[in-house]
Amino acid sequence: MASASGDGNATLKRCLGVLRDARNDSEQFAALLLVTKAVRAGEVDAKTRRQIFDAIGFTFPNRLLASRQPPAGCPEHTFRALGLTLLACFCTDPELAGHSQILNKIPTFNDVLVSPCGPDSTSMIDDVYQCLSAVLATARGPRELVTKGTVSALCQAYVNCSHGSDRALTLLLGLLAVAEAKCWQRDAPHLLAVLSKLSDDFLKSEDRTKFELCEVLPHFIPLSPPLSQDSQGSECLCRLYKGLANVLASKLSQSQRDPALKLAACLVQACGSEWIPAGSAGSKFLALLVNLACVEVRLTLEEPDPWEVEGKKEVVTACYVLIEMGIQECLREEKPLLEEVQKMQLMRIMEEAFGAVIFYLRQVKEEELQDPFIFASVRVLGAWMAEETSSLKQEICELLPFLVHYAKKLFKEGSPASSLPQPELVSTEGSGLPPDALRFLLPGFCHLTAEDRPRDILISEGAPALLCEYFLHQWEVLTSKPGSLAPLTSPEMSLQTTCGIFLNLVVTAPDLIRRDKTFSSLMDVLLKSLPLLLPQKDHLVLAANVATLGLMMARILASSAVLQGTQSAKEFFGAALLFLSQAHTAQAEPGGGWAVAVSPAYASAWADVGELWLLGMQALAGCVPLLPWLPQALLQARWLQGLSQLLTRVAPASMEFELVAAFQGVLVELARASASCRAAILAHRGREWANLYGMAALEQCLSEP
């Protein structure tokens, strides 16, 4: 064998000498034939490959690829085949594979893949796949392949079952792994065609191919654009649903069930429950899916062997995705997929699964906190805590110290924990942001701070200070775009929920607000943020939260220096008044006359804003006697004039009692706190309002000497 290799290398060296000394194309061609024959036979080691390149460079392969006329008696693609063989040889050297002379041949490689394949073309196609595989492994390769159209060529080769189509699929998997978004942006129709073929094969296959495809298919399910928006994508989803229903209804081994659960989780991640049809069959499938996921979670996390857990983290993370869907579907009221009986059964089963998650998290050691699986476990528990507030309360209270510590550690230190290599996606919505465990815990914390015991635990563990820091950070993220508020849904939602937690603390633990200095810092931010926030049309709900929280905190912190008529305090109260005063307007009635109505700008968000508006009015009334400069500020803002116009114009019967009480509360405090305000109210027919709208307290106040 060694002798044969030595003879081959000796022959190659003679050929290389001929190449260097050749006097015409015929001699060069003869030498090249011998070189490429040796290359194809695998008789070339790394050193000799480099010698070939040093001898001929890219010049000869380029000439061969450009030549159109083959030698007499040779196949049509002879020169091209020789050139590709040489390039395939060069590409085995990683340094050469990333050379611009190789990268600019990508269109040629693509052309070979999509051209009709004859018996004499197979070796040429093999060489192209070798080149493309080498290019993919280079730093610049994936980007060059995507931009130069290789995804489309590979898709066509696979769909047409061309020679080497299995290698086309492997290359596609590699490209999607490193450039999924760009691939789908440029070549969605071709990738959909591949998904269509894969889903068809998945549905029809009856052997182990079905389970192998479970591993492949997730790579071809895009998060964006949604598959359900496209007719071909919808057909793929239908086939995948039917295929998975067949698989999961069968008796499976663990090695067969795990890929199926991961595929289902991938579909849920991309499409929610849209891929599951309505009706009896769909509801049974969904219930089975969530049931299997819960069983898997319990079997794994109640298992005392840590090595067993380690090997199952990926599939359990997929199960978390399915369970989170189960929570959403059990709460869904409009066009529910599940029947009430199924919902009750699943809630009980999920409760047992979350018992296992809590059990597992209680065993976690400090050195394990960076594990992405811990992040996924906390996230799914957060989803349960956000919706199910009555079950596992004792267990969750016992886990709260860990949850606060974990969220604090990730927030303050940052970690790779948000980059899960599993179906679960936990994007932090922006490069450079720390992993955001708090984001998923906030809704649950909001429920818990309304109850005595869990609130006391959260306070004792330092959650309020952490939440203040978190609020400041999220505000910076939201306002990081120069000149305007960035339209980032996640930071805005986090800020709103954090405001909800603080509102609970303001109501239930006012002493904490007074004594904890972090709330003074928060007050400063609220004063400065509302004037920036209110003019932004798309941020009304957050503005309502900030305004109401600021007003309620100002009532508690009224003696603090920042609220003693400072510029920031005046600007905040001016913005808060604007928010409160613009919420209602007079609207013409069909039969004539005018009625009070929510302003058009507030109408779409009123379900989220209405209660905050009422709380804000109550808090404003509470601030009037505590801040001596405030009554005059309200007069200067012409709030009384605006209210007078509204009350004079609309029919008293059109105004609900809560609204009347809210206006009366502020008017009474103004009349008591300031003689000029009392005079202004009387000048604007205050006694008449009081009588027409049943404002007894105001009427009495105005009647007093």
XYZ file of C-alpha atoms in Angstrom:
705
model
C 0.000 0.000 0.000
C 2.799 2.422 0.976
C 4.678 1.519 -2.185
C 1.640 2.198 -4.308
C 1.196 5.585 -2.642
C 4.849 6.353 -3.163
C 4.579 5.453 -6.840
C 1.517 7.703 -7.108
C 3.336 10.651 -5.562
C 6.322 10.078 -7.833
C 4.007 10.102 -10.844
C 2.390 13.305 -9.607
C 5.764 14.982 -9.236
C 6.646 14.067 -12.816
C 3.284 15.451 -13.957
C 3.834 18.669 -12.056
C 7.191 19.035 -13.778
C 5.488 18.551 -17.128
C 2.879 21.187 -16.174
C 5.598 23.683 -15.377
C 7.576 22.953 -18.561
C 4.667 22.342 -20.938
C 5.087 24.026 -24.319
C 1.475 23.775 -25.441
C -2.086 23.063 -24.263
C -1.918 19.414 -25.321
C 1.027 18.688 -23.026
C -0.625 20.606 -20.174
C -3.881 18.745 -20.694
C -2.166 15.362 -20.652
C -0.373 16.216 -17.408
C -3.578 17.552 -15.845
C -5.400 14.368 -16.704
C -2.823 12.393 -14.753
C -2.950 14.851 -11.807
C -6.736 14.806 -11.564
C -6.809 11.036 -11.947
C -4.476 10.733 -8.945
C -6.499 13.288 -6.988
C -9.742 11.387 -7.634
C -8.125 8.148 -6.612
C -7.241 9.684 -3.250
C -3.509 9.247 -3.814
C -2.637 12.772 -2.701
C -1.454 13.718 0.770
C -1.607 17.245 2.207
C 1.951 18.070 1.218
C 1.433 16.976 -2.365
C -1.857 18.882 -2.569
C 0.005 22.029 -1.653
C 2.644 21.247 -4.253
C -0.075 20.948 -6.899
C -1.462 24.321 -5.914
C 1.976 25.927 -5.819
C 2.631 24.548 -9.296
C -0.587 25.587 -11.008
C -2.368 27.993 -8.641
C -5.898 28.982 -9.628
C -4.900 29.817 -13.174
C -5.316 26.357 -14.675
C -8.605 25.529 -12.906
C -9.962 28.921 -13.991
C -8.990 28.256 -17.589
C -10.551 24.827 -17.461
C -13.820 26.146 -16.069
C -13.920 28.868 -18.719
C -13.193 26.492 -21.630
C -16.265 25.566 -23.661
C -14.834 23.160 -26.268
C -13.809 19.725 -24.926
C -10.897 17.766 -26.460
C -11.788 15.606 -29.421
C -13.642 12.463 -28.361
C -14.167 13.657 -24.761
C -17.482 14.327 -22.954
C -18.912 17.857 -23.082
C -18.026 18.768 -19.495
C -14.497 17.367 -19.497
C -12.668 20.642 -18.839
C -15.173 21.782 -16.244
C -14.940 18.411 -14.474
C -11.144 18.617 -14.389
C -11.277 22.161 -13.009
C -13.740 21.208 -10.308
C -11.640 18.211 -9.299
C -8.650 20.469 -8.802
C -10.687 22.975 -6.804
C -12.066 20.152 -4.648
C -8.486 19.098 -4.059
C -7.481 22.631 -3.061
C -10.505 22.989 -0.770
C -9.232 20.253 1.498
C -6.816 22.945 2.686
C -8.909 25.219 4.994
C -6.776 28.219 4.082
C -7.483 27.763 0.376
C -11.184 26.966 0.942
C -11.743 30.524 2.142
C -9.726 32.110 -0.686
C -11.581 34.662 -2.808
C -10.785 32.578 -5.917
C -12.806 29.742 -4.391
C -15.581 31.982 -3.081
C -16.123 33.593 -6.466
C -16.688 30.115 -7.938
C -19.811 29.654 -5.790
C -22.151 30.593 -8.705
C -20.396 27.936 -10.807
C -20.901 25.357 -8.056
C -24.570 26.321 -7.850
C -24.949 25.992 -11.614
C -23.578 22.457 -11.548
C -26.073 21.458 -8.832
C -29.130 22.715 -10.725
C -28.050 21.467 -14.168
C -29.382 18.153 -15.527
C -27.258 15.299 -14.220
C -26.046 12.684 -16.672
C -24.012 9.568 -15.899
C -20.819 11.460 -16.672
C -21.677 14.302 -14.281
C -21.793 12.477 -10.956
C -18.108 12.891 -10.108
C -18.367 16.588 -10.965
C -21.303 16.968 -8.549
C -19.378 15.099 -5.854
C -16.518 17.571 -6.299
C -18.934 20.506 -5.989
C -20.323 19.146 -2.722
C -16.782 18.732 -1.428
C -16.044 22.379 -2.306
C -19.245 23.682 -0.753
C -18.701 21.679 2.436
C -15.226 23.151 2.755
C -16.458 26.698 2.088
C -19.203 26.314 4.714
C -16.549 25.522 7.319
C -14.711 28.829 6.727
C -15.368 32.134 8.479
C -16.692 33.970 5.413
C -18.217 30.917 3.799
C -21.785 30.863 5.184
C -22.412 34.507 4.334
C -20.986 34.085 0.824
C -23.035 30.937 0.214
C -26.275 32.617 1.286
C -25.733 35.815 -0.687
C -24.574 33.972 -3.829
C -27.660 31.736 -4.044
C -26.398 28.376 -2.780
C -29.451 27.838 -0.549
C -31.715 27.891 -3.599
C -29.432 25.495 -5.521
C -29.237 23.049 -2.606
C -33.017 23.151 -2.153
C -33.572 22.354 -5.825
C -31.030 19.525 -5.725
C -32.768 17.988 -2.705
C -36.342 18.409 -3.924
C -35.411 16.957 -7.354
C -33.655 13.992 -5.692
C -30.573 14.748 -7.745
C -27.308 12.851 -7.329
C -25.954 13.575 -3.830
C -29.220 15.040 -2.563
C -28.452 13.703 0.921
C -25.342 15.907 0.910
C -27.496 18.845 -0.186
C -29.674 18.316 2.889
C -26.627 18.125 5.150
C -25.306 21.405 3.745
C -28.697 23.051 4.178
C -28.747 21.962 7.811
C -25.309 23.505 8.262
C -26.335 26.796 6.675
C -29.568 27.020 8.671
C -27.652 26.349 11.872
C -25.499 29.475 11.400
C -27.656 31.791 9.254
C -31.305 30.730 9.639
C -32.860 34.193 9.465
C -30.923 35.247 6.350
C -31.662 31.949 4.617
C -35.403 32.380 5.131
C -35.318 36.050 4.174
C -33.700 35.285 0.812
C -34.976 31.844 -0.079
C -38.259 31.167 1.738
C -40.041 29.610 -1.308
C -37.215 27.125 -1.926
C -36.902 26.227 1.763
C -40.667 25.740 1.915
C -40.365 23.321 -0.986
C -37.832 21.302 1.045
C -40.113 21.399 4.080
C -42.988 20.260 1.885
C -41.014 17.229 0.731
C -39.775 16.442 4.231
C -43.272 16.714 5.728
C -44.684 14.530 2.965
C -42.004 11.902 3.601
C -42.664 12.175 7.336
C -46.371 11.532 6.911
C -45.941 8.615 4.494
C -42.975 6.762 5.974
C -43.699 3.748 8.169
C -40.179 2.802 9.235
C -37.361 4.370 11.234
C -37.141 7.137 8.618
C -40.094 8.738 10.384
C -38.087 9.154 13.577
C -34.974 10.292 11.708
C -37.087 13.003 10.091
C -38.222 14.124 13.559
C -34.604 15.140 14.109
C -34.269 16.916 10.741
C -37.596 18.728 10.481
C -37.119 21.258 13.316
C -34.293 22.870 11.363
C -36.717 23.701 8.535
C -39.479 25.243 10.670
C -38.949 29.013 10.654
C -39.907 31.282 13.528
C -40.581 34.012 10.969
C -42.468 34.358 8.742
C -45.172 32.153 10.314
C -45.854 29.031 8.278
C -49.597 29.371 8.785
C -49.634 32.568 6.689
C -48.679 30.655 3.555
C -50.848 28.025 1.833
C -47.873 25.726 1.219
C -46.749 26.243 4.824
C -50.248 25.432 6.075
C -50.226 22.194 4.085
C -46.869 21.303 5.647
C -48.282 21.946 9.114
C -51.253 19.732 8.359
C -48.993 16.850 7.300
C -46.758 17.341 10.340
C -49.778 17.280 12.649
C -51.067 14.060 11.099
C -47.627 12.469 11.193
C -47.089 13.403 14.837
C -50.587 12.240 15.771
C -49.749 8.841 14.254
C -46.408 8.693 16.055
C -47.588 9.755 19.502
C -50.624 7.477 19.396
C -48.288 4.489 18.991
C -46.350 2.592 21.585
C -42.903 4.180 21.521
C -39.517 3.679 23.039
C -37.831 6.647 24.678
C -35.477 7.086 21.706
C -38.518 7.367 19.441
C -40.671 9.534 21.689
C -38.055 12.187 22.496
C -37.515 13.418 18.896
C -41.293 13.523 18.373
C -41.771 15.700 21.482
C -38.962 18.000 20.351
C -40.529 18.363 16.903
C -43.900 19.185 18.486
C -42.224 21.780 20.728
C -40.540 23.339 17.720
C -43.917 23.668 15.988
C -45.410 25.249 19.118
C -42.488 27.666 19.329
C -43.052 28.725 15.727
C -46.847 28.601 15.437
C -48.355 28.348 18.900
C -51.304 25.951 18.720
C -52.405 27.075 15.238
C -51.111 23.870 13.661
C -53.477 21.761 15.797
C -56.945 21.615 14.205
C -60.122 22.418 16.130
C -62.469 19.559 16.944
C -62.407 16.333 18.874
C -59.285 14.864 17.245
C -57.299 18.064 17.724
C -58.308 18.490 21.358
C -57.410 14.879 22.147
C -54.032 15.307 20.433
C -53.293 18.527 22.332
C -54.270 16.933 25.638
C -52.089 13.894 24.835
C -49.162 16.140 23.930
C -49.314 18.102 27.183
C -49.922 14.917 29.164
C -46.841 13.230 27.680
C -44.783 16.358 28.375
C -45.886 16.421 32.023
C -45.103 12.732 32.458
C -41.637 13.266 30.952
C -40.962 16.197 33.281
C -42.016 14.235 36.346
C -40.094 11.100 35.407
C -36.932 13.125 34.823
C -36.988 15.738 37.566
C -38.192 13.414 40.295
C -35.321 11.105 39.341
C -32.598 11.340 42.006
C -29.770 10.447 39.580
C -28.214 13.725 38.327
C -26.682 11.930 35.334
C -30.169 10.866 34.276
C -31.342 14.474 34.437
C -28.282 15.680 32.530
C -28.982 13.419 29.577
C -32.631 14.486 29.372
C -32.342 18.261 29.648
C -32.942 18.904 25.970
C -36.163 16.905 25.764
C -37.417 18.257 29.106
C -36.847 21.795 27.824
C -38.976 20.867 24.814
C -41.616 19.584 27.217
C -41.585 22.953 28.968
C -42.613 24.572 25.678
C -45.519 22.123 25.374
C -46.594 22.677 28.977
C -46.533 26.451 28.540
C -48.832 25.996 25.553
C -51.024 23.817 27.781
C -51.324 26.635 30.315
C -52.348 29.092 27.602
C -54.900 26.713 26.106
C -56.454 25.939 29.492
C -56.992 29.677 30.005
C -58.229 30.356 26.491
C -61.880 31.365 26.385
C -62.328 32.414 22.749
C -62.583 29.422 20.392
C -60.923 27.031 22.848
C -59.326 23.852 21.536
C -59.944 22.052 24.822
C -63.206 21.128 26.494
C -63.764 22.151 30.128
C -63.273 18.610 31.399
C -59.968 18.354 29.519
C -58.851 21.691 30.951
C -59.509 20.568 34.514
C -57.674 17.288 33.950
C -54.683 19.019 32.377
C -54.448 21.618 35.146
C -54.195 18.803 37.705
C -51.559 17.009 35.640
C -49.579 20.217 35.094
C -49.724 20.977 38.809
C -47.968 17.661 39.455
C -45.349 18.488 36.809
C -44.680 21.880 38.401
C -44.335 20.174 41.742
C -41.473 18.244 40.140
C -39.957 21.456 38.697
C -40.019 23.065 42.149
C -38.513 19.927 43.692
C -35.702 20.029 41.130
C -34.988 23.754 41.575
C -34.715 23.297 45.338
C -31.815 20.894 44.745
C -29.861 23.312 42.530
C -26.380 24.185 43.775
C -24.747 27.592 43.448
C -22.272 26.371 40.828
C -25.144 25.179 38.623
C -26.855 28.567 38.285
C -25.255 29.262 34.907
C -26.876 26.145 33.399
C -29.335 27.135 30.618
C -31.640 24.362 31.819
C -32.105 26.189 35.140
C -33.129 29.261 33.162
C -35.671 27.231 31.173
C -37.034 25.696 34.398
C -37.442 29.113 36.043
C -39.075 30.494 32.923
C -41.734 27.801 32.716
C -42.398 28.062 36.457
C -42.849 31.805 35.944
C -45.505 31.065 33.314
C -47.361 28.879 35.831
C -47.056 31.436 38.646
C -48.390 34.151 36.324
C -51.642 32.299 35.717
C -52.239 29.797 38.526
C -52.131 31.630 41.833
C -53.841 29.186 44.165
C -52.023 25.868 43.719
C -48.587 24.934 45.086
C -48.603 28.170 47.104
C -46.699 26.682 50.023
C -44.043 25.162 47.755
C -43.656 28.399 45.756
C -43.289 30.444 48.952
C -40.492 28.112 50.056
C -38.804 28.533 46.675
C -39.049 32.350 46.594
C -35.624 32.948 48.241
C -34.000 30.857 45.497
C -35.936 32.625 42.734
C -34.972 36.080 43.994
C -31.338 35.029 44.433
C -31.245 33.466 40.961
C -32.838 36.472 39.253
C -30.510 38.833 41.130
C -27.423 36.852 40.192
C -28.281 36.776 36.494
C -29.295 40.417 36.418
C -26.217 41.710 38.206
C -23.600 39.384 36.737
C -24.904 38.348 33.336
C -24.290 34.821 32.033
C -24.632 32.633 28.939
C -27.800 31.163 30.425
C -30.110 32.816 27.908
C -28.540 31.050 24.923
C -30.336 27.721 25.045
C -29.308 25.160 22.410
C -32.798 23.687 22.630
C -36.265 24.335 21.240
C -36.873 26.858 23.998
C -36.062 30.366 22.857
C -35.239 32.894 25.552
C -34.086 35.906 23.575
C -33.141 38.936 25.646
C -34.359 41.339 22.933
C -31.126 43.120 22.324
C -27.421 42.435 22.163
C -25.439 43.018 25.308
C -28.375 42.692 27.694
C -28.040 40.392 30.700
C -30.199 37.267 30.783
C -33.629 38.368 31.914
C -34.996 35.814 34.377
C -36.948 38.557 36.138
C -38.980 39.206 32.998
C -40.587 35.782 33.355
C -41.058 36.033 37.116
C -42.616 39.512 37.208
C -46.258 38.488 36.555
C -46.083 35.875 39.323
C -44.422 38.347 41.697
C -47.204 40.814 40.904
C -49.788 38.290 42.142
C -47.691 37.333 45.160
C -47.090 40.900 46.405
C -50.861 41.214 46.874
C -50.701 38.475 49.555
C -49.185 38.849 53.015
C -46.883 35.848 53.383
C -45.242 35.786 49.942
C -44.936 39.602 50.017
C -43.113 39.432 53.366
C -40.724 36.803 51.948
C -40.043 38.875 48.825
C -39.355 41.963 50.937
C -37.066 40.075 53.331
C -35.101 38.651 50.383
C -34.456 42.115 48.940
C -36.790 41.840 45.962
C -37.963 45.507 46.093
C -34.412 46.866 45.744
C -33.727 44.442 42.908
C -36.959 45.445 41.167
C -36.061 49.134 41.461
C -32.703 48.493 39.813
C -34.429 46.397 37.189
C -36.937 49.171 36.480
C -34.132 51.697 35.992
C -32.318 49.320 33.653
C -35.396 48.550 31.580
C -36.164 52.258 31.301
C -32.650 52.807 29.924
C -33.211 50.004 27.407
C -36.536 51.477 26.314
C -35.085 54.966 25.853
C -31.758 53.851 24.382
C -32.735 54.884 20.834
C -31.722 58.557 20.449
C -34.592 60.990 20.018
C -37.470 58.624 20.741
C -38.660 55.632 22.684
C -37.650 52.367 21.078
C -40.666 50.177 20.250
C -39.439 47.212 22.259
C -42.392 45.200 23.444
C -40.559 43.154 26.068
C -38.937 45.999 28.066
C -42.201 47.944 27.975
C -44.201 44.964 29.243
C -41.620 44.390 31.972
C -41.874 48.035 33.046
C -45.671 47.834 33.183
C -45.633 44.676 35.289
C -42.961 46.101 37.600
C -45.185 49.151 38.093
C -47.975 46.754 39.074
C -45.734 45.193 41.733
C -44.787 48.622 43.092
C -48.448 49.659 43.190
C -49.156 46.595 45.333
C -46.308 47.583 47.669
C -47.496 51.201 47.842
C -50.930 50.024 48.981
C -49.868 47.183 51.281
C -46.429 48.259 52.553
C -46.241 52.096 52.587
C -43.656 52.032 55.392
C -41.299 50.166 53.069
C -41.648 52.971 50.490
C -40.807 55.558 53.160
C -37.761 53.854 54.630
C -36.130 52.164 51.631
C -33.899 54.672 49.845
C -34.170 52.785 46.561
C -37.739 54.077 46.249
C -36.441 57.643 46.408
C -34.282 56.828 43.400
C -37.300 55.298 41.703
C -39.321 58.449 42.448
C -36.655 60.541 40.711
C -36.889 58.375 37.605
C -40.691 58.493 37.557
C -40.650 62.296 37.787
C -38.319 62.560 34.813
C -39.759 59.752 32.697
C -43.459 60.661 32.473
C -42.928 63.956 30.587
C -40.864 62.010 28.023
C -43.307 59.127 27.863
C -46.682 60.822 27.584
C -46.250 62.433 24.128
C -45.476 59.012 22.625
C -48.701 57.718 21.080
C -47.908 54.017 21.370
C -46.949 54.008 25.052
C -50.205 55.055 26.731
C -50.511 52.001 28.994
C -46.974 52.433 30.297
C -47.598 56.172 30.747
C -50.722 55.363 32.761
C -48.717 53.009 34.983
C -45.913 55.527 35.519
C -48.328 58.401 36.179
C -50.406 56.445 38.692
C -47.409 54.939 40.473
C -45.713 58.335 40.649
C -48.823 60.000 42.093
C -49.327 57.255 44.675
C -45.660 57.319 45.704
C -45.705 61.127 45.872
C -48.485 60.879 48.454
C -46.199 58.751 50.643
C -42.952 60.646 49.936
C -44.524 64.130 50.006
C -41.912 65.425 52.485
C -38.943 64.486 50.291
C -36.904 67.338 48.819
C -37.506 66.326 45.208
C -41.252 66.993 45.588
C -40.961 70.457 47.106
C -41.866 72.433 43.997
C -38.786 71.389 42.008
C -38.785 71.681 38.232
C -38.924 67.902 37.786
C -41.871 67.625 40.203
C -43.782 70.379 38.392
C -43.136 68.773 35.010
C -44.267 65.391 36.310
C -47.510 66.714 37.777
C -48.111 68.709 34.609
C -47.783 65.510 32.556
C -49.912 63.548 35.033
C -52.650 66.191 34.798
C -52.482 65.987 31.025
C -52.925 62.202 31.184
C -55.860 62.476 33.596
C -57.615 65.403 31.916
C -57.486 64.081 28.359
C -59.070 60.718 29.163
C -62.686 61.843 28.738
C -64.545 63.924 26.228
C -68.083 64.970 25.284
C -69.607 62.830 22.544
C -72.760 63.638 20.536
C -75.659 61.259 21.181
C -77.671 59.859 18.235
C -80.919 61.315 19.618
C -79.373 64.677 20.383
C -77.479 66.014 23.375
C -74.004 65.099 24.651
C -72.679 62.282 26.800
C -69.360 61.725 28.510
C -67.156 59.167 26.737
C -63.614 57.853 26.804
C -61.472 59.893 24.420
C -60.684 58.189 21.087
C -56.950 58.226 21.838
C -57.612 56.241 25.035
C -60.381 53.945 23.792
C -58.308 51.000 22.533
C -56.258 50.864 25.753
C -59.032 51.689 28.235
C -59.350 48.101 29.462
C -55.754 48.424 30.725
C -55.883 52.117 31.598
C -59.341 52.666 33.160
C -58.589 51.382 36.645
C -55.232 53.156 36.682
C -56.986 56.411 35.806
C -59.302 56.077 38.802
C -56.367 55.280 41.112
C -54.460 58.217 39.658
C -57.338 60.615 40.374
C -57.568 59.348 43.962
C -53.804 59.736 44.400
C -53.879 63.248 42.919
C -56.576 64.184 45.418
C -54.393 62.797 48.203
C -51.381 64.852 47.039
C -53.219 68.217 47.008
C -53.184 68.847 50.808
C -49.631 67.452 51.140
C -47.893 69.592 48.501
C -48.608 73.302 49.112
C -47.471 74.354 45.633
C -49.740 71.850 43.830
C -53.138 73.666 43.954
C -51.690 76.710 42.214
C -50.056 74.428 39.630
C -53.452 72.884 38.873
C -54.954 76.356 38.419
C -52.164 77.349 36.030
C -52.666 74.132 34.049
C -56.305 75.224 33.475
C -57.555 71.825 34.638
C -60.630 73.429 36.240
C -61.589 75.173 32.998
C -61.388 71.908 31.053
C -63.430 70.054 33.646
C -65.985 72.871 33.722
C -66.493 72.652 29.965
C -67.008 68.887 30.167
C -69.452 68.968 33.102
C -71.435 71.843 31.597
C -71.779 70.186 28.211
C -72.691 66.558 28.968
C -75.862 65.128 30.466
C -75.301 64.295 34.162
C -77.028 60.921 33.666
C -74.297 59.906 31.197
C -71.586 60.054 33.861
C -71.025 56.944 35.960
C -70.814 57.201 39.739
C -67.089 56.247 39.832
C -66.247 59.072 37.451
C -68.283 61.596 39.466
C -66.573 60.425 42.679
C -63.127 60.770 41.083
C -63.725 64.355 39.979
C -65.352 65.262 43.302
C -62.405 63.898 45.277
C -59.938 66.276 43.582
C -62.336 69.257 43.646
C -63.014 68.916 47.378
C -59.312 68.767 48.244
C -58.585 71.790 46.050
C -61.401 73.797 47.642
C -60.138 72.927 51.136
C -56.457 73.498 50.423
C -56.587 76.791 48.532
C -58.822 79.847 48.715
C -57.974 80.746 45.116
C -58.977 77.247 43.969
C -62.243 77.511 45.935
C -62.957 80.827 44.283
C -62.172 79.407 40.849
C -64.494 76.449 41.396
C -67.310 78.762 42.447
C -66.613 81.020 39.464
C -66.978 78.021 37.167
C -70.476 77.161 38.506
C -69.172 74.725 41.082
C -72.335 74.752 43.171
C -74.380 73.969 40.060
C -72.172 70.958 39.220
C -72.353 69.726 42.765
C -76.130 69.803 42.635
C -76.513 68.349 39.109
C -74.024 65.518 39.587
C -74.880 64.621 43.177
C -71.498 65.756 44.540
C -72.695 66.073 48.144
C -69.214 66.449 49.657
C -68.334 69.231 47.226
C -71.657 70.970 47.810
C -71.072 70.931 51.564
C -67.482 72.116 51.185
C -68.494 75.050 48.998
C -71.297 75.991 51.415
C -68.916 76.336 54.343
C -67.854 79.907 55.166
